[in-house]
Short mmCIF file of C-alpha atoms in Angstrom, two decimals:
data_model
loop_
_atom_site.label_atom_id
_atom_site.label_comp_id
_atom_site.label_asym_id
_atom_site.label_seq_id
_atom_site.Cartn_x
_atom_site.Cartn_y
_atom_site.Cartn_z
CA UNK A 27 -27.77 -8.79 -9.94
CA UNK A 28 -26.14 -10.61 -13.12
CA UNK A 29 -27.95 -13.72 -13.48
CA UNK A 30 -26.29 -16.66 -15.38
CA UNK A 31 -27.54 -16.83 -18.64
CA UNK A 32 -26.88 -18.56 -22.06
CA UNK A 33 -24.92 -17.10 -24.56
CA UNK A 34 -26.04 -15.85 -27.55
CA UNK A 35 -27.00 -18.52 -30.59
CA UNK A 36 -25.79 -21.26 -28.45
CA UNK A 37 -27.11 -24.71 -28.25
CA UNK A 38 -30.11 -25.50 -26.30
CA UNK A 39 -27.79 -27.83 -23.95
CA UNK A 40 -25.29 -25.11 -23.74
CA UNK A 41 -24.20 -24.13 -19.84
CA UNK A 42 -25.52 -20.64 -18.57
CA UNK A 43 -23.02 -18.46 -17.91
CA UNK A 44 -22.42 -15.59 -15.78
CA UNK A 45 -20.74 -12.52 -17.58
CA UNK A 46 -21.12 -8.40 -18.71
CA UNK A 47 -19.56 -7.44 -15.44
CA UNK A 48 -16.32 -5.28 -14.78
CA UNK A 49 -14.44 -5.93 -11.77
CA UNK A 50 -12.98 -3.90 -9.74
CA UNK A 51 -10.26 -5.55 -7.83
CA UNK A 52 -7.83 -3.20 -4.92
CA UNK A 53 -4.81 -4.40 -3.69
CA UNK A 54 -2.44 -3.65 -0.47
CA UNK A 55 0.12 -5.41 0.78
CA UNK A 56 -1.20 -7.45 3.33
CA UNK A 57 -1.54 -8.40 7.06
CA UNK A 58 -1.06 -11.53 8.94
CA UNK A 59 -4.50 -12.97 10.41
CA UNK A 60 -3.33 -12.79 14.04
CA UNK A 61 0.41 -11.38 15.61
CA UNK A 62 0.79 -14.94 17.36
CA UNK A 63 3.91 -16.87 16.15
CA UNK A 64 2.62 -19.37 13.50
CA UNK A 65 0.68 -16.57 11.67
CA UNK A 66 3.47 -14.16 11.45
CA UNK A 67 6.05 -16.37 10.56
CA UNK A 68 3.70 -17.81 7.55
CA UNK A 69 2.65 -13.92 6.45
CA UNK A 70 6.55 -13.20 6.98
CA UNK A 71 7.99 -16.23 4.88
CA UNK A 72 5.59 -15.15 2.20
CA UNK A 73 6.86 -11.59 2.14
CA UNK A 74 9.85 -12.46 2.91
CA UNK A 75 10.28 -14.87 -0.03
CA UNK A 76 8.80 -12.69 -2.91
CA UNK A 77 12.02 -11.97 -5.17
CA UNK A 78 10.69 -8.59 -5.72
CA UNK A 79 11.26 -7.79 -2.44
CA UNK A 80 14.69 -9.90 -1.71
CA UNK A 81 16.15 -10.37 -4.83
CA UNK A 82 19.21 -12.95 -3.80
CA UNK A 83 19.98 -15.79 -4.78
CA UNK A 84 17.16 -18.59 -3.00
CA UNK A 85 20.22 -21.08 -2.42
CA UNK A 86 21.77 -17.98 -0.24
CA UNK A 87 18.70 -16.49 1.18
CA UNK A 88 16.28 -19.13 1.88
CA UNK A 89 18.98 -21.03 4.64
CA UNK A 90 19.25 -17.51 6.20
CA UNK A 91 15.65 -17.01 6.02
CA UNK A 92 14.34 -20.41 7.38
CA UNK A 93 16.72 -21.00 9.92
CA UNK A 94 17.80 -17.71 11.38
CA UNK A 95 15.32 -14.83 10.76
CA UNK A 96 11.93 -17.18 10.92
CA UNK A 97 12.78 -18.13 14.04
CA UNK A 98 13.21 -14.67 15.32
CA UNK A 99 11.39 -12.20 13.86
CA UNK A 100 7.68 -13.33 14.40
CA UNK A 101 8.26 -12.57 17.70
CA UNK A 102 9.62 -9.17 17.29
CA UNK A 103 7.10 -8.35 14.34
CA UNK A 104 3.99 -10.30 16.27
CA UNK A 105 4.85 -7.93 19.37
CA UNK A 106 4.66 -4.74 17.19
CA UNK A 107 1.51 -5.81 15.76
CA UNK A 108 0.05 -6.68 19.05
CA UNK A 109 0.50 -2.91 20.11
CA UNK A 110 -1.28 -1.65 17.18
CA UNK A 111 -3.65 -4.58 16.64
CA UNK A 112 -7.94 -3.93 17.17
CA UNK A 113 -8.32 -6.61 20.13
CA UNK A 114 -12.26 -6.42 20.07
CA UNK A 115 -12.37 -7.01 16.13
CA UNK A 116 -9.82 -9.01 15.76
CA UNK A 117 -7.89 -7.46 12.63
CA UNK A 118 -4.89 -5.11 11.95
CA UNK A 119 -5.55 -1.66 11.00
CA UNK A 120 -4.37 -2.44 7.86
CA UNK A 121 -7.47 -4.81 6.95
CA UNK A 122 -10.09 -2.74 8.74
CA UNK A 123 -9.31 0.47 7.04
CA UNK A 124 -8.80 -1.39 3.67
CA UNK A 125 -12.14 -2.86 4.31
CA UNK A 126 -13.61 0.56 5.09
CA UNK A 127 -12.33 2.29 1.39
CA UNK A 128 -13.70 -0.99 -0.54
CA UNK A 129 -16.87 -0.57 0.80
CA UNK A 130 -16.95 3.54 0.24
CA UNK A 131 -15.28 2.58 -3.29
CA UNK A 132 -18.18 0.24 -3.68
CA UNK A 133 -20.96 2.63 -2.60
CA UNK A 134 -19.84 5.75 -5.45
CA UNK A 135 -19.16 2.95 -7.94
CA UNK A 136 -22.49 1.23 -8.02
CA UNK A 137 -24.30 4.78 -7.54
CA UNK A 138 -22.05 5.59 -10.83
CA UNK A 139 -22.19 2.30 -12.86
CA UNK A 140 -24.84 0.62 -11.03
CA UNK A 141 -24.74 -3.64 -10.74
CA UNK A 142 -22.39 -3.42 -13.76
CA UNK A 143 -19.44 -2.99 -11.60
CA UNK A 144 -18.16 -5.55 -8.51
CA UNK A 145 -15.74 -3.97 -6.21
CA UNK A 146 -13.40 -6.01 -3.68
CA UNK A 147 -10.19 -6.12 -2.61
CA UNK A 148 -7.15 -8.49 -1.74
CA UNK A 149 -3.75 -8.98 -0.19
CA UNK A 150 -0.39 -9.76 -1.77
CA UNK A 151 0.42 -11.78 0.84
CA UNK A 152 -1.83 -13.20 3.04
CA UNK A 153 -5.94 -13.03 2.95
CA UNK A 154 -7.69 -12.95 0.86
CA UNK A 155 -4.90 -13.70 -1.59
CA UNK A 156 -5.21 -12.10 -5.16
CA UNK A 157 -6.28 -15.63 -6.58
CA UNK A 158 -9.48 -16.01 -4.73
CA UNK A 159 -11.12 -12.62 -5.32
CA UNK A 160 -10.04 -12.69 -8.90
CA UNK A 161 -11.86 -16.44 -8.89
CA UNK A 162 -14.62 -14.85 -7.30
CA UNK A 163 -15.32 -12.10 -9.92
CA UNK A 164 -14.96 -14.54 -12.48
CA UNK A 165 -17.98 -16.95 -11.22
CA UNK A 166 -19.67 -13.74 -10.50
CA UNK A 167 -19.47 -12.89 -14.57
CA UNK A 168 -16.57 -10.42 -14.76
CA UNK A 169 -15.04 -10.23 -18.21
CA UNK A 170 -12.81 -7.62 -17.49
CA UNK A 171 -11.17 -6.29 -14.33
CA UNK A 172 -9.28 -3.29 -13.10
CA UNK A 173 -7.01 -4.17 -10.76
CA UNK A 174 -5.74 -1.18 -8.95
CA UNK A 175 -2.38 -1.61 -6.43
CA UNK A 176 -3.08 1.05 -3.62
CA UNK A 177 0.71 2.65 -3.71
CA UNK A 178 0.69 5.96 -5.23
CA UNK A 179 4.18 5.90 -6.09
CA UNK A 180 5.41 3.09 -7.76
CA UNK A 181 7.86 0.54 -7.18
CA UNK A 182 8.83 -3.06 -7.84
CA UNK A 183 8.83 -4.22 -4.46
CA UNK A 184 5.30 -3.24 -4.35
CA UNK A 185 3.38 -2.42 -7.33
CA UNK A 186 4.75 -4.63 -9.44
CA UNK A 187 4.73 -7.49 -7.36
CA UNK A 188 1.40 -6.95 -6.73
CA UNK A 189 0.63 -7.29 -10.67
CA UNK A 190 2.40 -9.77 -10.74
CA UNK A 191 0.49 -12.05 -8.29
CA UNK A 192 -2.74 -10.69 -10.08
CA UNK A 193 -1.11 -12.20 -13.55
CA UNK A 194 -0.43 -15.51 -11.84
CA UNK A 195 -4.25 -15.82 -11.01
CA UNK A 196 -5.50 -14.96 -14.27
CA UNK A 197 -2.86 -17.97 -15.98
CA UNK A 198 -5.18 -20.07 -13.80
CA UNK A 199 -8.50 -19.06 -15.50
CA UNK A 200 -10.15 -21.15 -18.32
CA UNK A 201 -11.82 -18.21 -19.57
CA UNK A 202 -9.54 -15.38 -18.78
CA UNK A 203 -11.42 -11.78 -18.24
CA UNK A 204 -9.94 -9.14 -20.24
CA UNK A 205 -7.64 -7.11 -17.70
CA UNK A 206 -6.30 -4.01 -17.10
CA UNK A 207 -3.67 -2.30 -14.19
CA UNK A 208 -4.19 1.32 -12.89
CA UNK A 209 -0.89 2.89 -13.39
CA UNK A 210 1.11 5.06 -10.51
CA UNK A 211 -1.10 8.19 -9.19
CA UNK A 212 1.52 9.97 -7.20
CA UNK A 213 0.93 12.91 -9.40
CA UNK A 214 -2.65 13.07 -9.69
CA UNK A 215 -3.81 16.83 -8.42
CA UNK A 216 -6.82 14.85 -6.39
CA UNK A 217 -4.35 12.93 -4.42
CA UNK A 218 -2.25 16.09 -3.98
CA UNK A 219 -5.40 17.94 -2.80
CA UNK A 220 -6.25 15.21 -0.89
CA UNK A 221 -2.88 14.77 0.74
CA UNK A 222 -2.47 18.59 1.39
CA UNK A 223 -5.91 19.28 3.37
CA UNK A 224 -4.78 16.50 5.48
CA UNK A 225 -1.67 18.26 6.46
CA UNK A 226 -3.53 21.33 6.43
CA UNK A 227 -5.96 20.19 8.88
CA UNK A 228 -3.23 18.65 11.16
CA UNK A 229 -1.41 22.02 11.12
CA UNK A 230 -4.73 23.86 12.35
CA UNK A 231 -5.33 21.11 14.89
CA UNK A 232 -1.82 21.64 16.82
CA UNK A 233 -0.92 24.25 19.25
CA UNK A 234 2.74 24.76 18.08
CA UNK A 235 3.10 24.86 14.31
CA UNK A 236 5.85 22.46 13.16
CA UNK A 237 9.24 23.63 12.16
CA UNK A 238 9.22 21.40 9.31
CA UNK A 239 7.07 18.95 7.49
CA UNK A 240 9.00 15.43 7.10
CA UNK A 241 7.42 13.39 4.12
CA UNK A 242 8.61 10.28 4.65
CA UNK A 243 8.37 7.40 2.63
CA UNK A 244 9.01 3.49 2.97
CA UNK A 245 12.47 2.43 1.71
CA UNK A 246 14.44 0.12 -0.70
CA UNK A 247 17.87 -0.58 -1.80
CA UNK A 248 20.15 2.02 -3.49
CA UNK A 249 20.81 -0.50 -6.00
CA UNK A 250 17.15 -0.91 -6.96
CA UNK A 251 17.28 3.09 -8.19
CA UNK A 252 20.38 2.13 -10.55
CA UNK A 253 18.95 -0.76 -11.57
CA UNK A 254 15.76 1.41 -13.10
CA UNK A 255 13.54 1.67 -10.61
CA UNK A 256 11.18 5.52 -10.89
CA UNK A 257 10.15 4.83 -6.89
CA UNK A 258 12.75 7.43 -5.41
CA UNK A 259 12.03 9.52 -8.47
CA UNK A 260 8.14 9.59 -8.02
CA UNK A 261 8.70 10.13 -4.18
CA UNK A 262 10.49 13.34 -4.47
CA UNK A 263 8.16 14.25 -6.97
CA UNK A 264 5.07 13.72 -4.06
CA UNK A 265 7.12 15.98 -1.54
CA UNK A 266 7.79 18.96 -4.63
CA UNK A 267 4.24 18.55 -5.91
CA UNK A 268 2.94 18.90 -2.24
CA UNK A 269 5.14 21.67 -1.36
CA UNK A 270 3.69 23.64 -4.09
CA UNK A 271 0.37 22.72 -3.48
CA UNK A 272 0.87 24.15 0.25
CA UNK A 273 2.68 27.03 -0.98
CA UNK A 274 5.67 26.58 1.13
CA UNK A 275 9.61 27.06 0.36
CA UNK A 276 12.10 24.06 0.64
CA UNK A 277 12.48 24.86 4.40
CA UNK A 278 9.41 23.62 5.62
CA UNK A 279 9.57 20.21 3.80
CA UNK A 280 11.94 17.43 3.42
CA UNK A 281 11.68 13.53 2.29
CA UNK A 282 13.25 11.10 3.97
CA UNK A 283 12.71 7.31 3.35
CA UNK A 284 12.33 4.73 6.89
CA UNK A 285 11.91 0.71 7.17
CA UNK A 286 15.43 -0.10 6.15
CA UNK A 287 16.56 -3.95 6.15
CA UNK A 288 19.96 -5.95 5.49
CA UNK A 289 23.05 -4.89 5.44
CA UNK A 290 22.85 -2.61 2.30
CA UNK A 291 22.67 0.88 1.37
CA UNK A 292 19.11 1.99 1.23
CA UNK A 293 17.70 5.21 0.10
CA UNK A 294 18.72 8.06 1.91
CA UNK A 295 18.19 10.47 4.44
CA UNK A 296 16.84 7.83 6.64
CA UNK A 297 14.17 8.71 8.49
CA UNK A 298 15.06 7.93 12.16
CA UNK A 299 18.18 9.24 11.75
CA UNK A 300 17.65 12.48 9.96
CA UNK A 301 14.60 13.43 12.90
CA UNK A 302 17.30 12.68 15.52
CA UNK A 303 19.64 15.49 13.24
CA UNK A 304 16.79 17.71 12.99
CA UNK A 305 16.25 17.75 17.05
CA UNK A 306 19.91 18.70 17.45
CA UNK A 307 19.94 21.17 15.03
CA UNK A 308 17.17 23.03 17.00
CA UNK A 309 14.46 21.99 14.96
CA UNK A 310 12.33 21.01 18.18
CA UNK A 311 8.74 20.33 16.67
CA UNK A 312 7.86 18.43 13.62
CA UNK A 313 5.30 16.75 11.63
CA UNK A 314 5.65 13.58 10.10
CA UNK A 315 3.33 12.18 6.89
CA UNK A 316 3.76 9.04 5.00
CA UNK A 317 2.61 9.82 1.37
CA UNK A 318 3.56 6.45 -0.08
CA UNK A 319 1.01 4.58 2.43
CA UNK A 320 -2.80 4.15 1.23
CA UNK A 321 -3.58 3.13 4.80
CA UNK A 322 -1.93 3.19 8.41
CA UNK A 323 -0.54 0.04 9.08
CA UNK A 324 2.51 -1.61 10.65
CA UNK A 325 5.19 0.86 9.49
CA UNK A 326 3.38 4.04 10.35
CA UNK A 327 1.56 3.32 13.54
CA UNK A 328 4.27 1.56 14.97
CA UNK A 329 7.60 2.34 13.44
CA UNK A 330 6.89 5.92 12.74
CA UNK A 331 4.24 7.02 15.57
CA UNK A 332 6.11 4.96 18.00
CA UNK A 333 9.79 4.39 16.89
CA UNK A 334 10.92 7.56 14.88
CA UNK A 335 9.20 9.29 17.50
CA UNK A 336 11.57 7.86 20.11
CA UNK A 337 14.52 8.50 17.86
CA UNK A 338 13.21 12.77 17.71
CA UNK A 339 12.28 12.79 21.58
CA UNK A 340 15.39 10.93 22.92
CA UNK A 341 17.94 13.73 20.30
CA UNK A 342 15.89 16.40 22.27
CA UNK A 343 12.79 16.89 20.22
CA UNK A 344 9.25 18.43 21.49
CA UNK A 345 6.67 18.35 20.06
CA UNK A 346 6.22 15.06 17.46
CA UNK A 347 2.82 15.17 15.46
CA UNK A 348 2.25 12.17 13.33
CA UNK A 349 -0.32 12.74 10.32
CA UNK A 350 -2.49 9.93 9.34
CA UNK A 351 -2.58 8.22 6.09
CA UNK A 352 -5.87 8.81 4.15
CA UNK A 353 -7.21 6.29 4.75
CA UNK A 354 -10.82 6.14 3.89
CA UNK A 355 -10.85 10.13 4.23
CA UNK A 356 -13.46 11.40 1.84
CA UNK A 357 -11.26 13.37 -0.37
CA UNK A 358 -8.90 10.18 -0.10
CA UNK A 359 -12.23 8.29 -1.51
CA UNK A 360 -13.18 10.96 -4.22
CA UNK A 361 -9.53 10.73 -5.56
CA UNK A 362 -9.19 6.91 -5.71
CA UNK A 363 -12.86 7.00 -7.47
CA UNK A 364 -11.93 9.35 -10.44
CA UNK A 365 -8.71 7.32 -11.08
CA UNK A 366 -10.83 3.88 -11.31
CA UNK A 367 -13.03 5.86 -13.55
CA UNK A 368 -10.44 7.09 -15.47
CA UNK A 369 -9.00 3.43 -16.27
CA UNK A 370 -12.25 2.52 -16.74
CA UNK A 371 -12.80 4.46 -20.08
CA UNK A 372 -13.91 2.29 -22.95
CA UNK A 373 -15.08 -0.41 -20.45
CA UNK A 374 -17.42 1.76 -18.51
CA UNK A 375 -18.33 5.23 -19.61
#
C-alpha cells in the first residue's frame, strides 16, 4: 500500500501526503438503489434533468418533468426494475455486473502494475456518484486518473455527460490529479472479437439458426446526428465491423436503434417496430444483441428480452434469442484491460 509520506525537501512540520498512484476510475450510467417510488423518482429526476440527455429549455421541461412525468413514471420504471431486480442481493443487474468487471479489471491491473494502480468505479447518476470515488482516489494518493466511460460507441447523452460529471469533481479538488478520458472503442478489433464469439457462441447454443442477426442499439434524437453527434455513425460502424468479423453478407445483419422518448424523431429503424416487420415478412427466428451496452441492465433485460420480444412474437415471430451483453465475459475483460493500458502509456508502462 501507498503510505502517506512527506514530500521531498519539505519542512520538517510539513503534512504527509499520500500520492504516486494512478487511478483508474469506470463509469456506467447508473441504477437507482431500490425500484420503490422515492428511489426511482430521485435516480429518474437526476437523469431526467441532465441537459445532455433533454436538452430543452428548464423553464419548459422542468414543469413537465416535476409535475407530470415524476409522478408517473417511477411507478412504471420501479415495476420494470422489480422484474429484473436480484431480490436476495438487493441490487440491479446493472451494479452487480459492474461490480463484477471492476473487480476482474482490478485483479489483471494490479497483477500488471502492481499497488501502483487503484481501480473503482461510479455512476452518473446515482451511487456512488463520480465525486466520491474521484475524492476517494485522491486521499488514497492518486495524481493522475483514467477515467474510462463504459459505452463503446460514443455519444453526448452518454459519454460525454459522463466526462462531464467527472470534470465537475475534479473543479472541487485542492490539488487536482492530472487526468485523462479513454476515448470511444467501438472499433477496437478486441471488442469486435469479443463481441463476435459471443454471437458465435449463441448461434452454436440454439437449435434453429436465426434468420438474421438484429444489432440493436439504444436511441437518441434525429436532431442530435445533425447537430454533430458521431453516435449513429460509430453504431453502424459496430454492425459493418462485426459483420465482417463473422464473415456474413448484409442479409444476416441489420441495426436498428430501441428506447425512444418524446414526441420527436429518433434514430431509425426502431427496434420494436422493425422485429414486428421482420416477423411478417417471414423472417420467423431472430437474434437480438445490444453492442452499445457494457452490461445488461434495464433496457436489455427488460425492454429488449421482454418487450421487443412481445412486439416479434405477437407479428408472428418464433423463435426470439436474446444475446447477452459482455458483461464481465473474459474476452469482454481482456479487451477493456488493453484499452486502459493503452491510455495508460506514459503514466504506466
Amino acid at each position: 500500500m501507498f503510505d502517506a509520506t512527506r514530500p521531498t525537501h519539505a519542512p520538517a512540520d510539513h503534512p504527509k501526503v499520500k500520492m504516486g498512484r494512478v487511478g483508474i476510475l469506470l463509469a456506467n450510467l447508473g441504477t437507482p438503489d431500490d425500484y420503490t417510488y422515492w428511489p426511482m423518482r430521485r435516480y429518474l429526476n437526476e437523469f431526467l434533468s441532465d441537459k445532455r440527455v433533454i436538452d430543452y429549455p428548464a423553464w419548459k421541461w422542468q414543469p413537465i418533468l416535476q409535475a407530470i412525468i415524476l409522478t408517473k413514471r417511477p411507478f412504471t420504471s420501479g415495476a420494470a426494475y422489480k422484474s429484473i431486480w436480484d431480490h436476495e442481493k438487493g441490487e440491479s443487474p446493472l451494479m452487480l455486473i459492474t461490480k463484477d468487471q471492476t473487480a476482474k479489471i482490478r485483479s489483471a491491473m494490479k497483477a500488471r502494475f502492481g499497488d501502483r494502480v487503484m481501480v473503482d468505479f461510479c455512476m452518473r447518476y446515482g451511487n456512488p456518484s463520480t465525486k466520491s470515488k474521484v475524492r476517494e482516489m485522491v486521499a488514497e494518493g492518486c495524481d493522475r486518473i483514467l477515467f474510462f466511460p463504459l459505452y463503446p460507441q460514443y455519444a453526448g447523452a452518454t459519454t460525454a455527460t459522463a466526462n462531464d460529471q467527472f470534470f465537475r469533481a475534479l473543479m472541487e479538488e485542492t490539488w487536482q490529479p492530472a487526468s485523462r478520458t479513454v476515448p470511444a472503442y467501438f472499433d477496437r478489433p478486441e471488442y469486435i472479437d469479443a463481441l463476435a464469439a459471443s454471437i458465435e457462441r449463441a448461434y452454436a447454443g440454439v437449435d434453429t439458426r436465426p434468420d438474421i442477426l438484429v444489432c440493436s442499439y439504444h436511441g437518441m434524437p434525429e436532431r442530435y446526428l445533425q447537430q454533430g453527434d458521431p453516435y449513429h455513425c460509430q453504431c453502424v460502424k459496430t454492425t459493418r465491423l462485426l459483420k465482417e468479423r463473422l464473415g456474413w453478407d448484409d442479409s444476416q445483419i441489420v441495426s436498428t436503434f430501441q428506447s425512444r422518448f418524446g414526441p420527436e424523431e429518433w434514430l431509425k429503424p426502431y427496434t420494436v417496430d422493425h422485429v414486428a416487420e421482420l416477423a411478417r415478412q417471414g423472417k420467423k427466428n431472430i437474434a437480438v444483441v445490444a453492442p452499445a451496452f457494457s452490461a445488461d441492465c434495464i433496457e436489455t433485460l427488460e425492454e429488449i428480452n421482454e418487450e421487443i420480444r412481445e412486439s416479434f412474437e405477437e407479428a408472428g415471430g418464433e423463435t426470439f434469442t436474446y444475446i447477452p451483453c459482455l458483461n464481465d465475459d473474459d474476452a469482454h475483460i481482456s479487451a477493456l484491460a488493453q484499452v486502459i493500458e493503452d491510455n495508460l502509456k506514459g503514466w504506466l508502462d
